[in-house]
Amino acid sequence: MKHRVRAALSVAILVALAGCSSGEQAAAPGATPGIDLSAITAPVNRLQAADLDPSVPACRDFNAHVNGKWLAANPVPADRTTWGSFELLGERSLQIQHAIAKAAMTGDAPAGTVERKVGDFFAAGMDEAAIEAAGVAPIAPILAQIDALASGEDIAAFLRQAYAQGRGMLFGFGANADFKNSEMVIAYAGQGGLSLPERAYYLEDREDYQRIRAAFVEHVAKTLELAGVDPESAAAQARQVLAFETRLAQASLPRVELRDPAKRYNPVSLAEADALTPNFSWTAFFDAIGVAQPEMFSLAMPGFFQEINAMLADTPAADWQAYLRFRTIDAAAPYLTSALEAQNFAFYGRTLRGQQQMQERWKRVLNSLNGAMGEALGQLYVQVAFPPESKAKMEKLVGNLSEALRHRLENLEWMGEETKAKALEKWSTFTPKIGYPEQWRDWSGLQVSADSYAGNALAAAAFNYRYMLDKIGKPVDRKEWFMSPQTVNAYYNSTRNEIVFPAAILQPPFFDPEADDALNYGGIGAVIGHEMIHGYDDQGSKFDAAGNFENWWTDEDRAAFESRTAILVEQFNGYEALPGLFVNGRLTLGENIADLGGLTVAYDAMRRAQGEGFVDPMIEGFTQSQRFFMNWATVWRRNFTEAELKVRLNTDSHAPANFRAIGAPSNMPAFAEAFGCESGDPMVREGDARVVIW
């Protein structure tokens, strides 16, 4: 939930992230010497009456009423592409992490400890002189291997070796619970290999896409030149890379289709997989990556892999070399010379997303550290920044939200008793995780030094990939997390039916142990409800109480559900984010269902917790109901660069924040009652236009 909440994990996420499996117990939060939280300067973003704009009635545009003044006064900083509640919390988390990393870097922790590894990784990343002196030497052996490729057989062998070392670049390959047997982990392969955000950037003739394709070709050429390729050859190879990736894009499924679990799950035997791609042996692949040959694995998007198979036969080795060479250099650029890093930023940051300046170096290094050793850093973070009372109050909130959801499920009028019983069974198996893991992952096998930033990045990639591969064929470890404690986010995992809330999100405006009920239920309460409702959204509802991809609906109830969600699709299709560019209601449906259901359940939970004899304190002249909805909107205050917004409209399963602030409340009679809205007001949806699902 960095800027939003998450649904079920994709194969790509599972490739990148690892959980916790050692027997080491989670450290009890407490003060760490040398870390002074009072020195953290990032402001805390809270609902304040002074931010409200009375010139815009709440019933006309609730987002503008609550957030308009703040948004006007807080444009996107030059080193960002978005700025709002999530980013402010992220900034605070980064400042705490910075203090921790500096203390670890200058401290005297013994070799091999988590503190030493964190300190050495950070020190290497901050040593710009050593990075410049190394040039591209850290990846020179890989580039030499690419230079030697002469045939499809050579290329397939290179790919096998690259994946074994954690450098997968052509397709996604990772470990996840078997969709049909959620207790066991299997391997999943899926489409990938694109440098641009989505297939449409290669295939559609929109003017902005054409400009980005042209800029991409320039970026490829400049990147190759900076790594030592002569300009003429670099320009030719850049054109080859675009043609190569365009062919991959043509064989790829659109984002909307990828939301369907059935499109991501295609169990096959090794013999069947080898027959599908005779030029790329999956039997040899599993042998190369050191995973016992499975009876089956998921080879989703078979058309994509058939295209790779064809390309191994009909695409010249020189084209493959250009693609593999660029992807290798481009992936390593943030860890190499300042010129390569700057070129990488110029395209992906400035051109593609509208970011005008790179972030300060310490922030860039911390981002890399989080990618490489996020849970290790998190082990230190929770000792500083997560008091035990926060976890205790969150557990109570989760319990209240759970009871409110149960009550709503029991009283659904549109669902039959057979399906309702299954829905309640699923409710009974929800598992919440709050703050940080019960057990920390063991990092003893990762070798980190203060001498080589790129070397550390390559070592971490190989270590994390090996860790992930070692899960295949084993029982699911339900204690592991897929986010670090210092991440401002939350998620729902459909195969585990779990809701997870890292420590860093448990701060204002989401959560404040000292705040009144309205703010906590309108903030983190709605997030809790949101994650629970993901178990019942258009895709999460396809998984049962055990986390298996099984239908538990009657045909009649599924049809009733889909008729209601279709109205929500049309509502969001009508939101115009930029002139002529609208939200994709189908792409964002799961999040919109979760927003509406989560906010509704949170409101119920607040009213139930307050009880019949509750006397409204009327804080700053506002009722608890008003403050509930106003804090919901405060969570979604957010500015975007235009370029970033365009990317998100194509790729993000979440609607832009301003529409999230108004979408769910506009369907809730409780909102209209709280603010005295009348029939015909823009924030009031009535009759067949109002969506009621969960």
XYZ file of C-alpha atoms in Angstrom:
694
model
C 0.000 0.000 0.000
C 2.812 2.414 -0.703
C 0.360 4.768 -2.283
C -2.436 2.293 -2.049
C -3.407 -1.080 -0.608
C -2.494 -4.316 -2.272
C -4.350 -7.421 -3.362
C -2.974 -10.914 -4.056
C 0.688 -11.164 -4.913
C 1.769 -11.586 -8.513
C 4.521 -13.870 -9.777
C 6.768 -10.860 -10.327
C 6.421 -9.786 -6.706
C 7.104 -13.296 -5.495
C 10.302 -13.410 -7.537
C 11.525 -10.189 -5.977
C 10.563 -10.626 -2.342
C 11.435 -13.205 0.281
C 9.987 -14.110 3.645
C 11.352 -15.189 7.027
C 12.277 -18.711 7.983
C 14.947 -18.839 10.650
C 14.266 -19.809 14.211
C 15.455 -16.444 15.526
C 12.719 -14.738 17.509
C 11.522 -11.273 16.578
C 13.253 -8.586 18.569
C 11.114 -6.755 21.074
C 10.787 -3.117 20.020
C 12.729 -0.690 22.143
C 15.245 2.110 22.017
C 18.404 1.577 19.985
C 21.450 3.543 21.170
C 22.313 6.496 18.947
C 18.869 6.818 17.313
C 16.955 9.925 18.378
C 13.443 10.005 16.929
C 13.028 13.608 18.029
C 15.579 14.517 15.356
C 13.325 13.210 12.560
C 12.136 16.281 10.657
C 9.550 14.774 8.295
C 6.165 16.326 9.141
C 3.292 14.179 10.340
C 0.244 14.484 8.115
C -2.961 14.740 10.155
C -6.493 15.898 9.490
C -6.696 19.576 10.432
C -9.716 21.829 10.242
C -7.535 24.570 8.755
C -6.986 22.419 5.664
C -10.670 22.289 4.800
C -11.967 24.467 1.982
C -15.469 25.710 2.847
C -15.792 27.273 -0.612
C -16.161 23.760 -2.063
C -19.133 21.994 -0.453
C -18.486 18.477 0.795
C -21.501 17.252 -1.148
C -20.144 18.614 -4.426
C -16.494 17.450 -4.386
C -15.402 15.866 -1.137
C -11.769 15.546 -2.192
C -11.512 19.239 -3.017
C -13.335 20.128 0.203
C -10.898 18.170 2.396
C -7.691 18.223 0.366
C -7.870 21.061 -2.151
C -6.021 23.641 -0.069
C -3.339 21.161 0.986
C -2.814 19.926 -2.575
C -2.454 23.484 -3.874
C 0.136 24.262 -1.216
C 2.091 21.007 -1.654
C 3.062 20.423 -5.287
C 5.123 17.390 -6.245
C 8.765 18.025 -5.235
C 11.356 17.930 -8.004
C 12.754 14.616 -6.770
C 9.365 12.881 -6.726
C 6.599 11.873 -9.110
C 3.888 11.869 -6.439
C 3.417 13.660 -3.125
C 0.838 13.080 -0.430
C 0.026 11.150 2.723
C 1.890 8.013 1.721
C 4.967 9.909 0.630
C 5.095 11.918 3.857
C 5.051 8.703 5.852
C 7.601 7.210 3.487
C 9.853 10.217 4.049
C 9.607 9.762 7.795
C 10.409 6.067 7.462
C 13.411 6.863 5.250
C 14.784 9.354 7.760
C 14.570 6.762 10.527
C 16.210 4.190 8.266
C 18.941 6.719 7.449
C 19.753 7.181 11.116
C 19.856 3.406 11.578
C 22.057 2.832 8.526
C 24.520 5.564 9.518
C 24.769 4.147 13.035
C 25.342 0.674 11.598
C 27.949 1.997 9.156
C 30.000 3.765 11.829
C 29.383 1.267 14.615
C 31.467 -1.711 15.662
C 28.973 -4.536 15.291
C 30.694 -7.913 14.814
C 31.162 -9.315 11.327
C 28.233 -11.385 10.135
C 25.601 -9.621 12.222
C 22.584 -7.961 10.662
C 23.887 -4.568 11.842
C 27.241 -5.112 10.133
C 25.689 -6.242 6.870
C 23.334 -3.242 6.812
C 26.201 -0.890 7.628
C 28.541 -2.344 5.015
C 25.893 -2.280 2.273
C 25.105 1.345 3.039
C 28.798 2.283 3.232
C 29.505 0.711 -0.158
C 26.582 2.570 -1.707
C 27.798 5.894 -0.328
C 31.381 5.399 -1.561
C 31.028 7.224 -4.870
C 34.772 7.310 -5.551
C 35.049 3.523 -5.399
C 31.971 3.127 -7.578
C 33.407 5.443 -10.244
C 36.759 3.670 -10.139
C 35.097 0.288 -10.668
C 33.267 1.446 -13.804
C 31.494 -1.485 -15.469
C 33.991 -4.030 -14.186
C 31.439 -5.675 -11.835
C 29.371 -6.821 -14.812
C 32.220 -7.297 -17.318
C 32.219 -11.112 -16.968
C 28.504 -11.213 -17.772
C 28.959 -8.966 -20.802
C 31.791 -11.194 -22.010
C 29.484 -14.201 -21.819
C 26.891 -12.342 -23.898
C 29.526 -11.402 -26.477
C 30.307 -15.108 -26.946
C 26.741 -16.228 -27.695
C 26.455 -17.651 -31.200
C 23.305 -19.809 -31.350
C 19.930 -20.469 -29.842
C 21.451 -23.262 -27.774
C 24.050 -20.840 -26.401
C 21.350 -18.325 -25.532
C 19.190 -20.883 -23.751
C 22.219 -22.022 -21.730
C 23.059 -18.418 -20.825
C 19.493 -17.783 -19.673
C 19.573 -20.868 -17.464
C 22.780 -19.690 -15.828
C 21.504 -16.123 -15.425
C 18.346 -17.267 -13.634
C 20.398 -19.509 -11.360
C 22.289 -16.374 -10.286
C 19.155 -14.300 -9.697
C 19.374 -12.331 -12.936
C 16.137 -13.296 -14.640
C 15.405 -10.787 -17.395
C 13.233 -12.463 -20.040
C 10.292 -13.937 -18.119
C 9.024 -14.111 -14.568
C 9.910 -17.178 -12.534
C 9.176 -17.591 -8.850
C 7.638 -19.592 -6.027
C 4.119 -19.362 -4.671
C 1.508 -21.537 -3.046
C -0.162 -23.908 -5.450
C -3.495 -22.315 -6.374
C -5.130 -25.745 -6.039
C -3.219 -26.851 -2.928
C -2.417 -23.791 -0.851
C -0.360 -25.771 1.666
C 2.437 -26.493 -0.852
C 4.778 -24.236 -2.823
C 5.225 -24.740 -6.554
C 7.094 -22.885 -9.300
C 5.357 -20.302 -11.459
C 6.582 -19.001 -14.814
C 4.947 -16.021 -16.498
C 5.456 -13.292 -19.065
C 8.026 -10.531 -18.642
C 11.043 -9.082 -20.404
C 9.705 -5.580 -21.170
C 11.539 -2.374 -20.290
C 8.512 -0.101 -20.764
C 5.622 -0.235 -18.280
C 3.063 -2.116 -20.351
C 2.541 -3.725 -23.759
C 0.481 -0.765 -24.997
C 3.599 1.432 -25.022
C 5.009 -0.750 -27.810
C 1.840 -1.451 -29.758
C -0.414 1.614 -29.741
C 0.087 4.710 -31.878
C -0.840 7.350 -29.329
C 1.402 10.353 -29.764
C 2.797 10.112 -26.237
C 3.624 6.429 -26.744
C 5.434 7.239 -29.975
C 7.525 9.844 -28.147
C 8.362 7.375 -25.394
C 9.391 4.706 -27.897
C 11.709 7.172 -29.598
C 13.146 8.239 -26.243
C 13.594 4.590 -25.298
C 15.685 3.916 -28.399
C 17.870 6.912 -27.475
C 18.161 5.624 -23.923
C 19.260 2.171 -25.060
C 21.885 3.660 -27.365
C 23.272 6.021 -24.723
C 23.365 3.253 -22.113
C 25.316 0.983 -24.430
C 27.712 3.801 -25.315
C 28.389 4.550 -21.662
C 29.288 0.875 -21.212
C 31.841 1.021 -24.026
C 29.902 0.238 -27.221
C 30.792 2.467 -30.189
C 28.054 4.997 -31.139
C 27.168 3.510 -34.529
C 26.822 -0.006 -33.170
C 24.936 1.278 -30.118
C 22.365 3.012 -32.334
C 21.836 -0.143 -34.388
C 21.525 -2.308 -31.287
C 18.983 0.116 -29.806
C 16.707 -0.418 -32.784
C 17.155 -4.170 -32.403
C 16.176 -3.967 -28.721
C 12.960 -2.093 -29.487
C 12.027 -4.612 -32.195
C 12.838 -7.501 -29.842
C 10.743 -6.127 -26.974
C 7.900 -5.217 -29.339
C 7.694 -8.865 -30.321
C 7.527 -9.837 -26.643
C 4.812 -7.236 -26.113
C 2.737 -8.647 -28.952
C 2.788 -12.033 -27.236
C 1.953 -10.608 -23.795
C -1.459 -10.371 -22.164
C -2.901 -6.961 -21.149
C -2.964 -5.942 -17.473
C -6.720 -6.389 -17.168
C -6.488 -10.039 -18.235
C -3.621 -10.680 -15.840
C -5.918 -9.898 -12.913
C -7.678 -13.213 -13.542
C -6.035 -16.016 -11.496
C -6.922 -18.486 -14.241
C -4.612 -16.585 -16.599
C -1.763 -16.921 -14.100
C -2.206 -20.629 -13.346
C -1.529 -23.306 -15.944
C -0.189 -26.505 -14.358
C 1.909 -28.628 -16.706
C 4.380 -31.480 -16.420
C 8.005 -31.017 -17.462
C 7.350 -33.153 -20.510
C 4.410 -30.957 -21.515
C 6.469 -27.798 -20.953
C 9.376 -29.141 -22.980
C 6.991 -30.028 -25.811
C 5.574 -26.491 -25.772
C 9.051 -24.911 -26.036
C 11.392 -27.474 -27.654
C 14.077 -24.801 -28.055
C 14.041 -24.072 -24.322
C 14.192 -27.180 -22.156
C 12.433 -26.701 -18.834
C 13.962 -29.931 -17.596
C 17.404 -28.422 -18.170
C 16.229 -25.152 -16.638
C 15.202 -26.776 -13.353
C 18.487 -28.682 -13.267
C 20.440 -25.468 -13.840
C 18.696 -23.510 -11.087
C 19.196 -26.338 -8.615
C 15.556 -27.237 -8.074
C 14.460 -30.865 -8.054
C 12.493 -31.697 -11.178
C 8.830 -31.223 -10.177
C 5.886 -33.335 -11.180
C 4.263 -30.127 -12.310
C 4.664 -26.350 -12.308
C 2.589 -23.438 -13.588
C 3.563 -22.307 -17.075
C 1.085 -19.476 -17.520
C 0.639 -17.437 -20.691
C 1.739 -20.320 -22.953
C 1.508 -18.129 -26.032
C 4.235 -15.903 -24.609
C 6.582 -18.845 -24.133
C 5.801 -20.200 -27.570
C 6.959 -16.854 -28.941
C 10.209 -17.089 -26.971
C 10.642 -20.582 -28.379
C 10.210 -19.229 -31.910
C 12.605 -16.351 -31.264
C 15.316 -18.766 -30.146
C 15.101 -20.279 -33.624
C 14.399 -17.343 -35.933
C 15.941 -14.288 -34.255
C 19.636 -13.687 -35.053
C 22.039 -14.169 -32.163
C 23.149 -10.553 -32.608
C 19.634 -9.353 -31.773
C 19.545 -11.534 -28.672
C 22.960 -10.181 -27.689
C 21.773 -6.591 -28.049
C 18.749 -7.300 -25.861
C 20.632 -9.235 -23.181
C 23.504 -6.734 -23.173
C 21.202 -3.770 -22.685
C 19.057 -5.445 -20.042
C 22.170 -6.430 -18.082
C 23.663 -2.938 -18.135
C 20.335 -1.214 -17.536
C 19.558 -3.367 -14.482
C 22.988 -2.682 -12.996
C 23.106 1.037 -13.873
C 21.948 2.307 -10.428
C 24.977 0.567 -8.887
C 27.561 1.646 -11.452
C 29.029 4.961 -12.596
C 27.300 8.295 -12.073
C 26.929 8.658 -15.847
C 25.096 5.338 -16.169
C 22.947 6.053 -13.136
C 22.088 9.507 -14.474
C 21.136 8.077 -17.879
C 18.954 5.460 -16.228
C 17.181 8.190 -14.250
C 16.867 10.492 -17.265
C 14.693 7.964 -19.061
C 12.815 6.051 -16.376
C 12.486 8.964 -13.984
C 12.320 12.178 -15.998
C 11.007 11.105 -19.421
C 8.696 8.289 -18.400
C 7.381 9.618 -15.075
C 8.077 13.343 -14.981
C 10.544 13.371 -12.071
C 12.832 16.356 -12.505
C 15.655 15.499 -10.103
C 17.204 12.373 -8.659
C 16.711 11.900 -4.954
C 19.640 12.471 -2.654
C 22.179 9.681 -2.777
C 21.423 8.379 0.714
C 17.797 7.862 -0.261
C 18.757 6.032 -3.436
C 21.095 3.765 -1.487
C 18.431 3.074 1.134
C 15.989 2.125 -1.622
C 18.572 -0.351 -2.897
C 19.215 -1.627 0.613
C 15.490 -2.202 1.070
C 15.373 -4.177 -2.145
C 18.369 -6.276 -1.171
C 17.964 -6.680 2.603
C 14.639 -5.115 3.500
C 13.762 -7.451 6.340
C 17.253 -7.177 7.817
C 16.889 -3.405 7.968
C 13.368 -3.886 9.306
C 14.702 -5.921 12.203
C 16.554 -2.781 13.322
C 13.686 -0.436 12.399
C 11.099 -1.981 14.716
C 13.460 -1.659 17.673
C 13.260 2.092 17.166
C 9.928 2.991 15.650
C 7.159 0.600 16.689
C 5.941 0.776 20.315
C 4.142 -2.299 21.733
C 0.998 -0.294 22.495
C 0.505 0.319 18.770
C 0.322 -3.409 18.100
C -2.093 -3.955 20.973
C -4.500 -1.260 19.769
C -4.261 -2.513 16.181
C -5.203 -6.004 17.318
C -8.328 -4.581 18.935
C -9.208 -2.628 15.793
C -8.764 -5.718 13.630
C -11.067 -7.643 15.958
C -13.740 -4.949 15.772
C -13.522 -4.780 11.980
C -13.739 -8.550 11.773
C -16.933 -8.627 13.825
C -18.461 -5.855 11.735
C -17.673 -7.779 8.559
C -19.199 -10.958 9.971
C -22.383 -9.059 10.790
C -22.610 -7.679 7.251
C -22.017 -11.098 5.708
C -24.723 -12.664 7.858
C -27.236 -10.022 6.780
C -26.554 -9.822 3.034
C -29.912 -9.706 1.271
C -28.695 -10.533 -2.225
C -26.718 -13.694 -1.355
C -28.215 -17.145 -0.856
C -27.635 -19.203 2.282
C -25.353 -21.764 0.619
C -22.897 -19.162 -0.649
C -23.237 -17.122 2.517
C -22.130 -20.109 4.609
C -18.986 -20.369 2.480
C -18.357 -16.626 2.793
C -18.572 -16.896 6.565
C -16.283 -19.910 6.541
C -13.716 -17.813 4.691
C -14.201 -14.997 7.199
C -13.379 -17.415 10.024
C -9.958 -18.225 8.533
C -8.635 -14.656 8.084
C -5.156 -14.304 9.618
C -3.940 -10.815 10.594
C -0.255 -9.889 10.836
C 0.694 -6.622 12.489
C 3.942 -4.684 12.677
C 6.691 -7.204 12.006
C 7.278 -10.958 11.613
C 7.242 -13.349 14.552
C 10.531 -14.753 13.271
C 13.253 -12.960 11.372
C 14.862 -14.333 8.284
C 18.412 -15.689 8.557
C 20.895 -13.555 6.589
C 24.048 -15.481 7.520
C 24.499 -16.824 3.989
C 24.705 -13.375 2.379
C 28.217 -12.010 1.993
C 28.311 -8.198 2.012
C 31.346 -5.920 2.000
C 31.933 -2.187 2.254
C 34.019 -2.327 -0.927
C 31.665 -2.998 -3.853
C 28.162 -1.576 -4.227
C 27.432 -3.466 -7.450
C 29.029 -6.594 -6.010
C 26.700 -6.416 -3.025
C 23.681 -5.916 -5.283
C 24.604 -8.948 -7.403
C 25.295 -11.052 -4.303
C 21.959 -10.071 -2.738
C 20.072 -10.843 -5.950
C 21.606 -14.315 -6.087
C 21.059 -14.914 -2.352
C 17.404 -13.824 -2.395
C 16.659 -15.775 -5.547
C 18.217 -18.899 -4.067
C 16.155 -18.387 -0.936
C 13.017 -18.194 -3.034
C 13.909 -21.212 -5.182
C 14.515 -23.312 -2.089
C 10.830 -22.984 -1.173
C 9.685 -24.912 -4.261
C 8.318 -28.328 -3.398
C 8.053 -27.556 0.313
C 5.141 -26.674 2.606
C 4.104 -23.017 2.744
C 5.736 -21.099 5.594
C 2.805 -19.113 6.931
C 5.024 -17.034 9.193
C 6.828 -15.294 6.345
C 6.068 -11.738 5.236
C 6.190 -10.231 1.751
C 6.770 -6.665 2.949
C 9.334 -5.240 5.328
C 8.229 -3.483 8.548
C 9.468 -0.091 7.304
C 7.228 -0.203 4.222
C 4.288 2.225 4.125
C 1.883 -0.313 2.714
C -0.413 -3.232 3.490
C -1.578 -6.300 1.589
C -3.929 -9.249 1.330
C -2.651 -12.654 0.215
C -5.380 -14.816 -1.307
C -3.654 -18.207 -1.019
C -3.037 -17.622 2.703
C -6.177 -15.574 3.375
C -4.075 -13.186 5.435
C -4.077 -9.416 5.946
C -0.737 -7.768 6.702
C 0.034 -4.324 8.146
C 3.715 -3.327 8.395
C 4.799 -1.061 11.225
C 5.487 1.999 9.060
C 1.865 2.456 8.002
C 0.683 2.515 11.602
C 1.111 6.289 11.941
C -1.114 9.335 11.247
C -3.219 9.851 9.216
C -3.812 6.099 9.212
C -3.333 5.277 12.867
C -2.769 7.240 16.065
C -3.085 5.559 19.490
C -3.996 8.954 20.973
C -6.624 9.908 18.402
C -10.412 9.623 18.647
C -12.261 6.696 17.114
C -13.305 8.621 14.028
C -9.753 9.157 12.799
C -8.554 5.620 13.454
C -11.617 3.966 11.922
C -11.620 6.340 8.937
C -7.882 5.729 8.468
C -6.396 2.363 9.373
C -9.853 0.930 10.084
C -10.817 1.458 6.465
C -7.484 -0.051 5.406
C -8.144 -3.126 7.557
C -11.596 -3.434 6.056
C -10.147 -2.912 2.586
C -7.707 -5.796 2.996
C -10.426 -8.084 4.359
C -12.728 -7.245 1.464
C -9.982 -8.194 -0.985
C -10.883 -11.736 0.006
C -14.287 -11.031 -1.537
C -13.391 -8.818 -4.489
C -13.857 -9.922 -8.104
C -10.676 -12.045 -8.036
C -10.064 -12.767 -4.334
C -13.575 -14.209 -4.193
C -12.369 -17.011 -6.461
C -10.291 -18.435 -3.582
C -11.927 -20.408 -0.774
C -11.416 -20.479 2.996
C -8.322 -22.668 2.632
C -6.777 -20.317 0.061
C -7.452 -22.621 -2.881
C -8.572 -21.453 -6.303
C -12.006 -23.092 -6.068
C -15.493 -21.850 -6.856
C -17.640 -21.591 -3.707
C -20.491 -19.647 -5.295
C -23.807 -20.720 -6.689
C -24.319 -19.551 -10.260
C -27.196 -17.322 -9.169
C -25.175 -15.573 -6.465
C -22.171 -15.074 -8.746
C -24.415 -13.452 -11.331
C -25.885 -11.157 -8.671
C -22.378 -10.208 -7.532
C -21.214 -9.439 -11.051
C -24.270 -7.328 -11.814
C -23.399 -5.137 -8.832
C -19.698 -4.889 -9.645
C -20.552 -3.937 -13.229
C -22.104 -0.717 -11.914
C -18.874 0.051 -10.055
C -16.893 -0.518 -13.252
C -19.023 2.058 -15.039
C -18.732 4.541 -12.175
C -14.956 4.550 -12.396
C -14.933 4.448 -16.189
C -16.617 7.850 -15.920
C -13.792 9.487 -13.940
C -11.626 11.630 -16.249
C -8.091 11.804 -14.809
C -6.558 13.908 -17.597
C -8.188 15.462 -20.653
C -9.436 12.525 -22.710
C -7.889 9.914 -20.385
C -10.245 8.032 -18.069
C -9.819 5.557 -15.255
C -10.070 1.922 -16.367
C -12.916 0.618 -14.230
C -12.152 -2.999 -15.069
C -8.440 -2.723 -14.218
C -9.191 -1.008 -10.904
C -12.269 -3.046 -9.982
C -10.695 -5.117 -7.206
C -9.392 -2.055 -5.392
C -12.644 -0.175 -5.842
C -14.642 -3.084 -4.400
C -12.224 -3.173 -1.459
C -12.479 0.583 -0.911
C -16.274 0.555 -0.880
C -16.611 -2.552 1.247
C -13.744 -1.612 3.541
C -15.044 1.879 4.250
C -18.556 0.549 4.830
C -17.346 -2.104 7.266
C -15.112 0.413 9.057
C -18.040 2.791 9.536
C -20.151 -0.043 10.950
C -17.315 -1.062 13.251
C -16.915 2.487 14.557
C -20.609 2.811 15.344
C -20.672 -0.609 17.011
C -17.581 0.209 19.105
C -19.072 3.516 20.249
C -22.275 1.830 21.432
C -25.836 3.071 21.821
C -25.075 5.460 24.659
C -22.253 7.218 22.819
C -22.143 10.999 23.236
C -20.527 12.649 20.230
C -17.652 14.898 21.412
C -18.049 17.227 18.370
C -14.288 17.798 17.965
C -13.543 21.159 16.312
C -17.251 21.413 15.579
C -17.420 18.216 13.536
C -19.320 15.036 14.322
C -17.582 11.672 14.559
C -19.192 10.627 11.265
C -17.870 13.721 9.524
C -14.386 13.221 10.929
C -14.482 9.564 9.874
C -15.068 10.457 6.239
C -12.721 13.446 6.342
C -9.847 11.280 7.538
C -10.608 8.780 4.778
C -10.139 11.615 2.295
C -7.000 12.808 4.097
C -5.428 9.401 3.514
C -5.914 9.925 -0.236
C -4.548 13.451 -0.582
C -2.000 13.121 -3.325
C -0.493 15.059 -6.220
C 0.970 13.433 -9.342
C 3.158 14.583 -12.199
C 1.200 14.305 -15.415
C 3.610 11.696 -16.785
C 3.319 9.577 -13.644
C -0.450 9.729 -13.802
C -0.410 8.547 -17.422
C 1.717 5.548 -16.478
C -0.579 4.656 -13.599
C -3.721 4.860 -15.716
C -2.192 2.145 -17.898
C -0.602 -0.057 -15.288
C -1.994 0.537 -11.798
C -4.817 -1.579 -10.414
C -5.653 1.369 -8.153
C -7.578 4.436 -9.296
C -5.892 7.835 -8.800
C -6.138 8.990 -5.202
C -8.613 11.839 -5.772
C -11.182 9.377 -7.132
C -10.622 7.000 -4.247
C -11.397 9.846 -1.854
C -14.838 10.353 -3.413
C -15.756 6.994 -4.982
C -16.682 4.924 -1.947
C -18.332 7.738 0.079
C -20.566 8.672 -2.853
C -22.183 5.227 -2.621
C -22.802 5.410 1.141
C -26.005 6.903 2.598
C -24.046 7.425 5.829
C -21.897 9.999 4.032
C -24.897 11.909 2.702
C -26.456 11.884 6.157
C -23.242 13.063 7.831
C -22.913 16.125 5.604
C -26.558 16.838 4.896
C -26.264 16.051 1.193
C -29.414 16.075 -0.898
C -30.687 14.192 -3.904
C -28.933 15.465 -7.019
C -25.703 16.451 -5.277
C -22.636 15.076 -7.127
C -21.534 13.100 -4.039
C -24.885 11.294 -3.783
C -25.555 8.170 -5.839
C -29.112 6.896 -5.657
C -31.277 4.069 -6.906
C -29.705 1.865 -9.557
C -26.645 4.157 -9.698
C -25.642 3.330 -6.112
C -23.442 0.285 -5.599
C -24.069 -2.014 -2.641
C -21.939 -5.165 -2.521
C -20.471 -6.152 0.807
